[in-house]
Amino acid sequence: MNQIAEWDWDTKEKYIADINEWRKKFPVVRGLVASDDGEKIATVIQTEDNRFTTCVNGDVWEETFERLWSLKFTPDNKFICLTYKDYEWALAVDKEFWEDRFDSAWNLTLSPDGKNIAINVKKEESYGVSLNGNTWENRFVDARDIALSPDGTRTATLIQTKRLKEGDIFGFQEGIWTVAVDGTPWDKTFVNVWGVTFSPDSKHVAVEVRFNLYDYTIAIDGKTWEKVYNCVWEPLFKPDSNDIIAPVKTSDGWTLAINGQPVWDTYVQLWNQRFSPDGRRIAAIVAPEYGRWTIAVDNIPWNNSWSDAVLPPIFSPDSKRVAAVVKESRNPFHMESALHNVEGNNRYSIAVDGTPWPGDFEMVWDPIFSPGSDKVLAKVEKNGKYFIAIDGRIGKHGYEALWNPVFSPDGEKLLIRCVEGGRYYRRVVPIHEI
Amino acid sequence: MAVKNAVKSAVKEKVISKDFKEYIRDVNPDVGLDETIKRLTPEKIEKTIKAVIGGRSSRIKAVMNTCIHCGLCAEACQWYLSNDKDPTYAPVAKMRMTIWEMIKRNGKVDAEFIKQCARIVFTECNICHRCSMYCPYGLDITFIIGMVRRICFLLGVIPQRQLDQAQAHIVTLNQVWLSQNDWLDVLQWQEEEVGADFKDLRVPIDRDGAEVMWLPLGAEPKTGTYHIERTAKIMYAAGVNWTLPSKDVWDSSSMSMFVRDFVTMQRIVRGLYDNAARLRIKKMVLTE
Ligand code: SF4
Ligand code: SF4
């Protein structure tokens, strides 16, 4: 938030780059990545056959690579990407490489302040994590998924502890998967682990575990909840605490459990639970009946529900309101809908506190609350162009490409990052002009 | 020579069911059936059967009582037709020799019986649903066979190859044990292959807002990598704005469905839809 206050909120328009010009200049221009503050736009360009490099605001890196991906700007505007050359992967931050090289590098993850970078790596035929270029000395048979602690100092990944011979169904069932934190595996192993997450104080790690072919629970720092369930979904720590909530399936249906104790009513399905910023309220996606989806806040489902999808709930900064992407089809099982759009089907919208916006769109991105929690906006797609919609009203301008808009700290203006006429612009626009 | 003879005699050797004398099959060793039943106890078997049948026993009894043994379902079944119309391959026989017997005996069946059930439902039925269509009463035979598969899955009695693929799905969410980096590597390598032939031809990973997300079968990035290259060419020629997800789940197959591992089935489907939502794609295209 502090960083946002330091951005340029006065200059109405900056014409940053002519993408069409890039397309004329280079044989190939790939997808565009904009920085959070809108000042920079990056892409991968081809220089000659099978050689690629990056181009940031027209600045072309003289080094070339065979592969480039995971282009990202940190919140403090450093440019990161994974590069591949001569059978080695390397991570580059503003054209400077980490010393270590890898056989594989993926799951590029940033700490919330963007100052710490973690990746899953494969090196010397073994798997682990590299944090800011410091690669775990302990490495394993396989590693999947990564978690970086909120303070950016600790990492965890899901690891396979033993090699398995082909078809060894018995060895598998003994449990050869666990979590490794900062390179140290938990003592206990499981048939499967997934959904790894750190506590807000960065001290604890929680994960979903599967004991055998049918029993599931949550484990924290290697210790499992006493109760086992028919299924569980990803655990989540409560802000400023070590309490954990996770959806669990009991014989009555899905409910939410806190530290192993079910506390909500049961639903046909329940997932993607989220805490309000003040940690006092919980919202989650629930299915009150088969084929209907909605949001429940503190165990009270919204009155409206939707046929196709409800995406994860988003709380307002004051913790009082909840918004979510919703999708309805009047005839979800229409045979034709696989081939072309059937009238009344695939209608995306935003619902705020249970009430959907009056209009609908071809696509809707995540809702964004204003700092004062009074307005909700989202990037939407209509007739193949991208617009900003505020409180259900679609904006005047349609863009060729649009990134999520950002509210100014006072909530009066919007930062718009967009492509129009083949050019990338950074604009600051008063809300009433949208 | 000795080995050859042993193989020969093993092939010839027959097993006759102690429960159903007409059920005679070749001996077909499989550790997924032969070894796993050694861990079963009568209590565990009974508990599992009751847990799966649960509140549905009246539904199964209704099927038992409605069935008039007309045999019409047999004509639907490839196993029956391709085994000289041996009645023990008829769909109705598969129900009679498995779940009906479990119900009659109130779940008190032994480990050998479970092994026989597993052999019937996993190796003599493809869950194709044709029999259910042929039955004049619309009895859902396949649903019932699926319940027997579920019982066998919970007891861990499944042919080795099928269980191995289902276990691959449990951990990797794909049926070929592909690691996350290998999945990405194959896509990037295939992009290099096609990129050499066509300027600007991509195998685009995680393209936000693409129209189509293609979800291959697990075998494609493992042993049929050229499918990826060809799909990229088709999408290019058709002018489709498409993508592939960098994250799990990308394999649209589900061996978990065949063993009735409900939890992994849900994780697979949820993972596919999570990717669709994350990338804001409009259509999923699956290999079949
Ligand atoms: S579902 Fe099984 S029993 Fe029924 S017809 Fe198909 S293969 Fe035969
Ligand atoms: S067709 Fe239906 S009624 Fe006839 S034998 Fe088969 S299951 Fe029974």
XYZ file of C-alpha atoms and ligand atoms in Angstrom:
738
model
C 0.000 0.000 0.000
C 2.833 2.381 0.879
C 4.367 1.756 -2.468
C 1.092 2.633 -4.207
C 1.088 6.039 -2.515
C 4.482 6.737 -4.046
C 3.340 6.088 -7.613
C 2.719 8.948 -10.021
C -0.950 9.809 -9.512
C -0.750 13.188 -11.302
C 0.348 12.542 -14.877
C -2.834 11.877 -16.819
C -1.316 9.836 -19.595
C 2.028 8.271 -20.370
C 2.546 6.679 -23.745
C 5.071 4.040 -22.780
C 5.625 1.844 -25.808
C 4.509 1.234 -29.371
C 3.842 -2.485 -29.488
C 3.000 -2.379 -33.205
C 6.408 -0.883 -33.815
C 7.999 -3.774 -31.873
C 6.068 -6.178 -34.076
C 7.563 -4.563 -37.164
C 11.042 -4.507 -35.716
C 11.340 -8.077 -34.374
C 10.402 -11.331 -36.077
C 8.331 -12.450 -33.066
C 6.798 -10.571 -30.126
C 5.180 -12.701 -27.421
C 2.748 -11.871 -24.585
C 2.941 -8.584 -22.684
C 3.615 -8.178 -18.962
C 2.948 -4.814 -17.271
C 4.527 -3.646 -14.015
C 2.208 -2.996 -11.057
C 2.731 0.786 -11.284
C 2.178 0.700 -15.047
C 5.469 2.396 -15.853
C 6.962 -0.648 -17.562
C 5.884 -3.139 -20.167
C 7.879 -6.259 -20.962
C 7.795 -9.033 -23.512
C 9.863 -11.791 -25.065
C 11.120 -11.128 -28.576
C 12.856 -13.360 -31.052
C 16.123 -12.014 -32.382
C 17.075 -14.794 -34.780
C 16.172 -18.467 -35.228
C 15.567 -20.051 -31.813
C 17.165 -17.154 -29.918
C 15.043 -15.042 -27.646
C 15.516 -12.131 -25.305
C 13.479 -9.653 -23.303
C 12.345 -6.194 -24.266
C 11.333 -3.804 -21.466
C 9.997 -0.421 -22.583
C 11.909 -0.933 -25.823
C 15.163 -1.775 -24.059
C 16.397 -5.017 -25.602
C 18.668 -7.229 -23.504
C 21.787 -8.028 -25.503
C 22.010 -11.585 -24.093
C 19.917 -14.152 -25.909
C 18.418 -17.421 -24.739
C 16.778 -20.566 -26.001
C 13.842 -20.242 -23.627
C 12.428 -17.487 -21.457
C 9.407 -17.578 -19.247
C 7.794 -16.555 -15.938
C 8.332 -12.879 -16.717
C 7.329 -10.832 -13.685
C 7.753 -7.388 -12.154
C 8.189 -7.229 -8.377
C 6.107 -4.634 -6.493
C 9.282 -2.506 -6.321
C 9.636 -2.787 -10.095
C 12.482 -5.218 -10.515
C 12.152 -7.347 -13.627
C 12.509 -11.112 -13.115
C 12.496 -14.012 -15.541
C 13.635 -17.587 -15.873
C 16.187 -18.053 -18.625
C 17.422 -21.205 -20.377
C 20.612 -21.510 -22.346
C 23.047 -24.378 -22.991
C 20.860 -26.816 -21.007
C 20.842 -24.650 -17.879
C 18.153 -22.596 -16.245
C 19.052 -19.395 -14.414
C 16.981 -16.767 -12.695
C 17.639 -13.187 -13.711
C 16.703 -10.083 -11.720
C 17.160 -6.896 -13.741
C 19.566 -8.741 -16.067
C 21.693 -10.002 -13.139
C 21.789 -13.768 -12.678
C 21.688 -15.789 -9.524
C 24.944 -17.694 -9.335
C 23.338 -21.114 -9.151
C 22.184 -22.912 -12.310
C 19.493 -25.571 -12.561
C 18.321 -28.453 -14.732
C 14.787 -27.172 -14.184
C 13.268 -24.144 -12.479
C 9.573 -23.448 -12.034
C 6.825 -22.198 -9.659
C 8.381 -18.720 -9.418
C 6.970 -17.233 -6.201
C 7.407 -13.805 -4.591
C 7.006 -12.726 -0.974
C 4.248 -10.123 -0.524
C 6.758 -7.254 -0.604
C 8.456 -8.769 -3.660
C 11.871 -8.681 -2.036
C 12.262 -12.455 -1.804
C 12.049 -14.903 -4.677
C 11.602 -18.666 -4.418
C 11.523 -21.335 -7.112
C 11.253 -25.094 -7.272
C 14.415 -26.489 -8.794
C 15.911 -29.693 -10.125
C 19.672 -29.955 -9.885
C 21.973 -32.953 -10.194
C 18.972 -35.238 -10.646
C 17.418 -34.164 -7.336
C 14.639 -31.767 -6.456
C 14.261 -28.905 -3.995
C 13.915 -25.157 -3.639
C 16.094 -22.131 -4.214
C 15.377 -19.002 -2.191
C 17.084 -15.845 -3.420
C 19.694 -18.027 -5.097
C 20.435 -20.111 -1.988
C 19.586 -23.621 -3.056
C 18.628 -26.256 -0.502
C 21.489 -28.641 0.096
C 19.020 -31.387 0.959
C 17.286 -32.433 -2.188
C 14.813 -35.178 -2.980
C 13.427 -37.666 -5.489
C 10.697 -35.233 -6.574
C 9.188 -31.935 -5.436
C 5.809 -30.441 -6.263
C 4.354 -27.018 -5.359
C 6.070 -24.366 -3.314
C 5.176 -22.093 -0.396
C 7.105 -19.005 0.652
C 6.548 -17.658 4.174
C 4.946 -14.195 4.469
C 8.212 -12.731 5.816
C 10.035 -14.152 2.809
C 12.627 -16.086 4.824
C 11.306 -19.654 4.720
C 10.252 -22.088 2.021
C 8.390 -25.378 1.889
C 7.684 -27.894 -0.833
C 6.018 -31.294 -1.122
C 8.612 -34.014 -1.538
C 8.926 -37.662 -2.442
C 11.193 -39.307 0.120
C 12.009 -42.590 -1.636
C 12.325 -43.793 -5.181
C 9.536 -46.118 -6.223
C 9.971 -49.045 -8.593
C 7.516 -49.147 -11.438
C 4.266 -50.722 -10.306
C 5.250 -50.864 -6.628
C 1.739 -50.456 -5.287
C 2.779 -51.566 -1.797
C 5.725 -49.201 -1.464
C 3.428 -46.354 -2.493
C 0.865 -47.195 0.159
C 3.488 -47.119 2.889
C 3.572 -43.371 2.264
C 6.568 -41.788 0.575
C 5.445 -38.156 0.467
C 5.835 -35.420 3.032
C 6.654 -31.726 3.414
C 10.190 -30.370 3.532
C 10.589 -27.003 5.231
C 13.842 -25.126 4.606
C 15.237 -28.404 3.286
C 14.301 -30.519 6.309
C 11.588 -33.125 5.762
C 8.977 -33.853 8.395
C 9.531 -37.183 10.188
C 6.104 -38.467 9.252
C 5.345 -39.518 5.700
C 1.976 -39.863 3.990
C 0.369 -41.367 0.915
C -0.154 -37.815 -0.304
C 0.258 -34.229 0.867
C -0.936 -31.072 -0.821
C -2.146 -27.495 -0.248
C 0.977 -26.384 1.679
C 0.743 -23.015 3.450
C 2.652 -20.950 6.056
C 1.225 -19.295 9.170
C 1.059 -15.460 9.247
C 4.060 -15.365 11.622
C 6.010 -17.600 9.181
C 6.707 -20.122 11.968
C 4.298 -22.945 11.108
C 3.379 -24.993 8.070
C 0.051 -26.688 7.420
C -0.932 -29.120 4.713
C -3.648 -31.559 3.676
C -2.657 -35.204 4.175
C -3.924 -38.542 2.952
C -3.077 -41.479 5.234
C -4.117 -44.333 2.951
C -6.633 -44.842 0.195
C -9.497 -43.265 2.200
C -8.574 -41.245 5.357
C -7.677 -37.567 5.251
C -6.886 -34.789 7.681
C -4.790 -31.661 8.193
C -1.210 -31.707 9.522
C 0.633 -28.810 11.157
C 4.400 -29.015 11.533
C 4.144 -32.773 10.986
C 1.461 -33.324 13.640
C -1.945 -34.413 12.390
C -5.384 -33.451 13.656
C -6.877 -36.246 15.739
C -10.017 -36.535 13.653
C -9.857 -38.039 10.190
C -12.297 -37.170 7.416
C -13.600 -38.542 4.118
C -11.866 -35.643 2.381
C -10.346 -32.244 3.191
C -9.432 -29.143 1.171
C -6.649 -26.596 1.633
C -6.028 -25.327 5.184
C -5.783 -21.611 5.942
C -4.288 -19.891 8.985
C -6.301 -17.187 10.734
C -4.620 -13.753 10.554
C -2.483 -12.999 13.633
C -2.919 -16.486 15.042
C -1.992 -20.126 14.615
C -5.598 -21.284 14.319
C -6.329 -23.221 11.168
C -9.541 -23.545 9.233
C -10.096 -26.173 6.579
C -13.096 -27.604 4.744
C -13.676 -31.201 5.846
C -16.093 -33.828 4.593
C -18.018 -35.747 7.212
C -20.696 -38.384 6.655
C -23.275 -35.527 6.659
C -21.497 -33.428 4.029
C -18.917 -30.655 3.822
C -18.344 -28.299 6.734
C -15.636 -25.976 7.962
C -13.420 -27.143 10.817
C -11.318 -24.964 13.106
C -8.332 -26.814 14.571
C -10.070 -30.094 13.791
C -13.519 -29.240 15.183
C -16.358 -28.836 12.663
C -18.066 -25.475 13.227
C -20.270 -24.763 10.214
C -23.444 -26.400 8.910
C -22.930 -29.000 6.225
C -23.143 -28.295 2.509
C -22.978 -30.352 -0.688
C -19.591 -28.707 -1.274
C -17.458 -26.103 0.496
C -14.081 -24.667 -0.540
C -11.937 -21.554 -0.936
C -12.511 -20.211 2.575
C -11.115 -16.720 3.193
C -10.716 -14.563 6.306
C -11.697 -10.904 6.384
C -8.714 -8.558 6.811
C -9.601 -8.103 10.514
C -9.673 -11.903 10.946
C -13.186 -11.844 12.417
C -15.247 -13.114 9.509
C -14.997 -16.110 7.204
C -16.394 -16.384 3.716
C -16.314 -19.518 1.562
C -17.762 -20.922 -1.623
C -20.557 -23.374 -0.826
C -22.986 -25.510 -2.791
C -26.271 -25.382 -0.858
C -27.703 -28.006 -3.232
C -26.415 -30.011 -6.207
C -25.592 -27.772 -9.151
C -26.046 -24.468 -7.282
C -23.170 -22.344 -5.966
C -23.017 -19.339 -3.685
C -20.967 -17.672 -0.963
C -21.567 -18.265 2.730
C -20.338 -15.612 5.143
C -19.995 -16.800 8.729
C -22.040 -19.863 7.810
C -24.919 -17.838 6.320
C -25.303 -18.475 2.586
C -26.339 -15.627 0.319
C -29.952 -15.827 -0.850
C -28.944 -15.991 -4.502
C -27.095 -18.906 -6.024
C -25.620 -19.628 -9.485
C -25.571 -22.640 -11.788
C -22.088 -22.668 -13.306
C -19.528 -21.113 -11.017
C -18.793 -18.866 -8.085
C -15.135 -17.900 -7.710
C -13.306 -17.277 -4.405
C -14.807 -14.547 -2.189
C -13.010 -11.235 -1.796
C -13.487 -9.098 1.332
C -13.550 -5.302 1.329
C -10.709 -3.551 3.194
C -13.121 -2.726 6.074
C -14.054 -6.458 6.326
C -17.768 -5.631 5.983
C -18.484 -6.535 2.359
C -17.845 -9.557 0.176
C -17.720 -9.767 -3.617
C -17.230 -12.685 -5.989
C -17.312 -13.561 -9.672
C -20.475 -15.509 -10.510
C -21.530 -17.366 -13.640
C -24.993 -18.467 -14.667
C -26.349 -20.500 -17.548
C -30.062 -20.655 -18.130
C -29.599 -24.030 -19.728
C -26.286 -25.424 -18.481
C -26.751 -28.828 -20.103
C -27.680 -27.562 -23.568
C -25.961 -29.890 -26.073
C -24.995 -26.996 -28.332
C -23.207 -25.044 -25.628
C -19.978 -26.980 -26.192
C -19.777 -25.652 -29.739
C -21.103 -22.122 -29.642
C -22.636 -19.730 -27.211
C -26.226 -20.535 -26.420
C -28.458 -17.566 -25.650
C -28.671 -17.053 -21.902
C -25.697 -19.293 -21.152
C -22.187 -18.465 -19.898
C -23.215 -15.168 -18.311
C -20.445 -13.828 -16.088
C -21.055 -11.128 -13.519
C -20.021 -9.892 -10.089
C -22.148 -10.346 -6.975
C -21.632 -8.080 -3.995
C -23.095 -9.187 -0.667
C -25.275 -11.622 -2.575
C -26.681 -9.174 -5.117
C -25.491 -9.619 -8.697
C -24.750 -6.657 -10.944
C -27.606 -6.101 -13.368
C -25.541 -6.696 -16.506
C -23.501 -9.655 -17.582
C -20.327 -10.081 -19.584
C -18.393 -12.546 -21.730
C -15.764 -12.710 -18.999
C -15.105 -11.042 -15.663
C -11.866 -10.797 -13.692
C -11.639 -10.638 -9.881
C -13.569 -7.813 -8.202
C -11.505 -5.014 -6.646
C -12.790 -2.921 -3.726
C -11.988 0.772 -3.379
C -9.859 1.705 -0.323
C -13.026 3.073 1.326
C -14.838 -0.238 0.619
C -17.715 1.671 -1.038
C -17.036 0.863 -4.703
C -16.372 -2.384 -6.551
C -14.804 -2.595 -9.969
C -13.592 -5.310 -12.287
C -12.012 -5.828 -15.667
C -14.683 -7.272 -17.969
C -14.886 -8.493 -21.559
C -17.639 -7.516 -23.955
C -17.694 -8.071 -27.747
C -14.048 -9.096 -27.670
C -12.859 -5.844 -26.010
C -11.854 -5.222 -22.407
C -13.597 -2.633 -20.234
C -13.620 -1.468 -16.647
C -16.962 -1.911 -14.920
C -17.756 -0.054 -11.695
C -20.646 -1.094 -9.479
C -22.226 -2.823 -12.460
C -21.873 0.086 -14.882
C -19.590 -0.612 -17.839
C -16.978 2.043 -18.646
C -16.868 4.090 -21.853
C -13.589 2.787 -23.221
C -12.928 -0.644 -24.663
C -9.286 -1.686 -24.879
C -7.333 -4.238 -26.913
C -5.594 -5.308 -23.722
C -6.180 -4.263 -20.147
C -4.549 -5.146 -16.843
C -6.393 -4.999 -13.515
C -6.933 -1.330 -12.614
C -5.606 0.011 -9.292
C -7.346 2.542 -7.031
C -5.361 5.559 -5.835
C -4.934 5.551 -2.028
C -7.732 8.153 -1.685
C -10.014 6.092 -3.939
C -10.636 9.065 -6.263
C -8.605 7.916 -9.245
C -7.763 4.774 -11.145
C -4.506 3.653 -12.660
C -5.307 2.130 -16.034
C -2.752 0.006 -17.845
C -3.962 -0.640 -21.364
C -3.192 -1.211 -25.035
C -5.039 0.966 -27.532
C -4.265 1.198 -31.236
C -1.290 -1.094 -30.722
C 0.253 1.248 -28.123
C 0.708 0.656 -24.414
C -0.462 3.511 -22.148
C -0.370 4.277 -18.446
C -3.295 6.502 -17.529
C -4.580 8.067 -14.330
C -8.302 8.721 -14.592
C -10.763 10.184 -12.043
C -13.389 7.603 -11.133
C -16.295 9.673 -12.480
C -14.687 9.715 -15.940
C -14.584 5.917 -16.304
C 12.819 -75.617 -20.358
C 11.637 -75.889 -16.798
C 10.528 -72.288 -16.900
C 8.686 -72.837 -20.158
C 6.804 -75.791 -18.705
C 5.933 -73.839 -15.612
C 4.537 -71.031 -17.759
C 2.625 -73.497 -19.873
C 1.057 -75.232 -16.915
C 0.235 -71.888 -15.264
C -1.601 -70.850 -18.393
C -3.495 -74.095 -18.560
C -4.311 -74.162 -14.883
C -7.888 -73.207 -14.155
C -9.500 -71.718 -11.121
C -13.009 -72.818 -10.267
C -14.970 -70.526 -8.024
C -16.003 -72.120 -4.752
C -19.042 -69.832 -4.653
C -20.210 -70.229 -8.247
C -19.178 -73.527 -9.810
C -19.885 -72.245 -13.309
C -17.307 -69.456 -12.901
C -14.156 -71.091 -14.303
C -11.202 -68.990 -15.400
C -7.523 -69.316 -16.256
C -5.164 -68.696 -13.389
C -3.901 -65.177 -13.943
C -1.419 -64.095 -11.280
C -1.623 -60.420 -10.258
C -0.088 -59.089 -7.032
C -2.796 -56.432 -6.940
C -5.294 -59.217 -6.269
C -3.265 -62.130 -4.882
C -1.155 -60.235 -2.361
C -3.541 -57.490 -1.305
C -6.211 -59.903 -0.078
C -3.747 -61.254 2.489
C -4.196 -58.017 4.434
C -7.976 -58.359 4.670
C -9.898 -59.485 7.733
C -13.566 -60.549 7.800
C -14.327 -57.491 9.972
C -12.699 -55.085 7.548
C -14.526 -56.627 4.591
C -17.913 -56.464 6.305
C -17.380 -52.904 7.501
C -16.325 -51.722 4.045
C -19.225 -53.400 2.267
C -21.685 -51.886 4.712
C -20.085 -48.457 4.425
C -20.359 -48.447 0.629
C -23.797 -49.971 0.367
C -24.970 -47.882 3.305
C -28.385 -46.399 2.702
C -28.480 -47.804 -0.809
C -29.205 -51.428 0.077
C -32.922 -50.993 -0.695
C -31.978 -49.625 -4.133
C -29.847 -52.682 -4.803
C -32.534 -55.012 -3.449
C -35.018 -53.315 -5.764
C -32.722 -54.125 -8.693
C -32.432 -57.719 -7.474
C -36.203 -58.041 -7.208
C -37.003 -56.245 -10.458
C -34.590 -58.232 -12.599
C -36.485 -60.943 -14.471
C -33.301 -62.690 -15.642
C -34.314 -62.153 -19.230
C -30.665 -61.918 -20.277
C -31.205 -59.009 -22.684
C -28.336 -57.157 -21.058
C -26.014 -59.986 -22.124
C -26.374 -59.110 -25.791
C -25.016 -55.643 -25.000
C -21.815 -56.864 -23.437
C -18.626 -57.237 -25.419
C -17.260 -59.648 -22.819
C -20.213 -61.979 -23.177
C -20.180 -61.810 -26.977
C -16.447 -62.321 -27.305
C -16.421 -65.303 -24.913
C -18.792 -67.551 -26.881
C -21.775 -66.233 -24.971
C -20.507 -67.715 -21.730
C -23.292 -66.717 -19.306
C -20.798 -65.943 -16.531
C -19.794 -62.876 -18.550
C -23.375 -61.563 -18.756
C -23.865 -58.240 -16.952
C -26.598 -59.684 -14.775
C -24.242 -62.497 -13.743
C -21.648 -59.915 -12.743
C -24.155 -58.385 -10.327
C -25.352 -61.769 -9.100
C -21.834 -63.046 -8.395
C -20.739 -59.892 -6.568
C -22.992 -57.409 -4.820
C -26.151 -59.509 -4.710
C -24.190 -62.170 -2.895
C -22.718 -59.581 -0.521
C -26.231 -58.432 0.312
C -27.548 -61.963 0.716
C -24.701 -62.779 3.092
C -25.015 -59.438 4.865
C -21.412 -58.508 4.087
C -20.005 -61.715 5.549
C -17.817 -62.804 2.649
C -14.185 -63.889 2.687
C -11.043 -62.512 1.077
C -11.135 -65.018 -1.797
C -14.632 -63.835 -2.611
C -13.388 -60.218 -2.736
C -10.571 -61.250 -5.067
C -13.088 -62.902 -7.358
C -15.279 -59.787 -7.268
C -12.276 -57.626 -8.162
C -11.431 -59.892 -11.061
C -14.986 -59.686 -12.362
C -15.523 -55.944 -12.033
C -12.055 -54.782 -13.052
C -11.030 -57.303 -15.694
C -14.325 -58.460 -17.173
C -16.190 -55.164 -17.462
C -15.206 -51.826 -18.979
C -17.956 -49.771 -17.311
C -19.220 -48.964 -20.811
C -22.880 -48.611 -19.733
C -24.278 -50.479 -22.726
C -25.990 -53.112 -20.568
C -27.925 -50.452 -18.668
C -29.267 -49.212 -22.012
C -30.388 -52.695 -23.070
C -32.221 -53.647 -19.882
C -36.009 -53.382 -20.432
C -36.380 -52.108 -16.864
C -33.504 -49.657 -17.208
C -31.690 -51.271 -14.303
C -28.418 -49.417 -13.796
C -26.118 -52.438 -13.857
C -23.032 -50.324 -14.429
C -23.724 -48.218 -11.347
C -23.875 -51.426 -9.310
C -20.650 -52.754 -10.824
C -19.104 -49.381 -9.974
C -20.127 -49.869 -6.345
C -18.299 -53.184 -6.277
C -15.254 -51.432 -7.710
C -15.555 -48.886 -4.894
C -15.638 -51.665 -2.283
C -12.563 -53.283 -3.844
C -10.778 -49.917 -4.014
C -11.373 -49.209 -0.331
C -10.062 -52.693 0.450
C -7.041 -52.047 -1.792
C -7.799 -55.055 -4.014
C -7.267 -53.872 -7.583
C -5.212 -55.266 -10.482
C -1.694 -53.916 -10.139
C -1.605 -51.850 -13.319
C -4.934 -50.187 -12.662
C -4.038 -49.392 -9.068
C -0.630 -48.060 -10.096
C -2.194 -45.588 -12.527
C -4.778 -44.572 -9.939
C -1.978 -44.001 -7.430
C -0.145 -41.844 -9.981
C -3.261 -39.654 -10.073
C -3.358 -39.473 -6.267
C 0.016 -37.743 -6.050
C 0.768 -36.219 -9.436
C -2.810 -35.699 -10.648
C -1.763 -37.275 -13.936
C -1.741 -40.959 -14.818
C 1.893 -41.177 -15.924
C 3.788 -39.948 -12.814
C 4.934 -36.857 -14.720
C 6.773 -34.356 -12.527
C 5.778 -30.697 -12.707
C 9.032 -29.681 -14.389
C 8.800 -32.441 -16.996
C 5.341 -31.265 -18.006
C 6.640 -27.724 -18.545
C 9.781 -28.949 -20.253
C 7.811 -30.969 -22.789
C 5.662 -27.971 -23.676
C 8.661 -25.687 -24.098
C 10.538 -28.290 -26.115
C 7.543 -28.808 -28.391
C 7.308 -25.071 -28.895
C 10.920 -25.078 -30.074
C 10.064 -27.867 -32.499
C 7.117 -26.072 -34.089
C 8.711 -22.656 -33.812
C 11.384 -23.786 -36.230
C 8.755 -24.430 -38.919
C 6.332 -21.578 -38.386
C 7.089 -18.063 -37.286
C 5.122 -17.072 -34.209
C 3.657 -20.526 -33.673
C 3.329 -21.071 -29.958
C 2.626 -23.724 -27.378
C 1.328 -21.003 -25.089
C 1.445 -21.649 -21.356
C -0.843 -19.702 -18.981
C -2.172 -17.204 -21.520
C -4.651 -15.132 -19.529
C -8.057 -14.738 -21.152
C -7.467 -17.270 -23.954
C -10.545 -18.637 -25.695
C -9.578 -22.303 -25.368
C -7.605 -24.337 -22.850
C -6.430 -27.670 -24.208
C -6.165 -30.475 -21.648
C -4.333 -33.484 -23.070
C -4.329 -37.037 -21.800
C -1.404 -37.952 -19.552
C 0.200 -40.161 -22.181
C 0.533 -37.301 -24.677
C 3.326 -35.360 -22.960
C 4.909 -38.632 -21.839
C 4.971 -40.867 -24.908
C 3.076 -38.984 -27.601
C 4.826 -35.631 -27.502
C 4.214 -35.088 -31.212
C 0.509 -34.699 -30.338
C 1.393 -31.406 -28.680
C 3.219 -30.167 -31.739
C 0.343 -31.205 -33.992
C -2.293 -29.673 -31.758
C -0.305 -26.422 -31.816
C -0.316 -26.506 -35.614
C -4.058 -27.170 -35.757
C -4.796 -24.318 -33.342
C -2.505 -22.035 -35.373
C -4.132 -22.928 -38.674
C -7.614 -22.519 -37.159
C -6.655 -19.151 -35.659
C -7.659 -20.234 -32.157
C -6.473 -18.210 -29.171
C -5.534 -21.129 -26.926
C -3.416 -22.081 -23.946
C -2.207 -24.872 -21.675
C -1.993 -24.539 -17.891
C 1.402 -24.455 -16.139
C -0.099 -25.867 -12.971
C -1.848 -29.076 -11.989
C -4.325 -30.294 -13.175
C -3.674 -30.581 -16.919
C -4.325 -34.326 -17.519
C -7.970 -34.732 -18.489
C -7.970 -38.477 -17.875
C -9.060 -39.971 -14.579
C -7.924 -43.446 -13.668
C -9.387 -42.559 -10.283
C -12.824 -42.759 -11.868
C -12.225 -46.344 -12.954
C -11.379 -47.435 -9.416
C -14.022 -45.138 -7.904
C -11.543 -43.090 -5.852
C -14.074 -40.315 -5.325
C -11.689 -37.907 -3.615
C -9.058 -37.972 -6.336
C -11.815 -37.774 -8.950
C -12.979 -34.548 -7.322
C -9.450 -33.185 -7.053
C -8.903 -33.797 -10.757
C -12.106 -32.123 -11.877
C -11.666 -29.282 -9.423
C -8.074 -28.765 -10.625
C -9.191 -28.547 -14.259
C -11.874 -25.979 -13.410
C -9.500 -24.043 -11.133
C -7.134 -23.667 -14.068
C -10.012 -22.570 -16.296
C -11.042 -19.944 -13.735
C -7.472 -18.815 -13.039
C -6.747 -18.270 -16.735
C -10.263 -17.019 -17.538
C -10.629 -19.324 -20.514
C -14.010 -19.866 -22.154
C -13.793 -23.431 -23.408
C -11.948 -26.548 -22.394
C -10.893 -28.894 -25.179
C -10.080 -32.422 -24.062
C -8.330 -35.222 -25.897
C -10.399 -38.321 -26.395
S -20.850 -52.018 -18.487
Fe -19.631 -53.873 -18.210
S -21.122 -55.508 -18.013
Fe -22.203 -53.749 -18.894
S -22.064 -54.071 -21.115
Fe -20.327 -52.776 -20.527
S -18.647 -54.213 -20.181
Fe -20.524 -55.420 -20.172
S -31.736 -57.036 -18.962
Fe -32.288 -56.200 -16.943
S -33.952 -57.525 -16.278
Fe -32.948 -58.610 -17.940
S -31.380 -59.877 -16.943
Fe -30.377 -58.002 -17.467
S -30.589 -56.763 -15.638
Fe -32.062 -58.403 -15.449
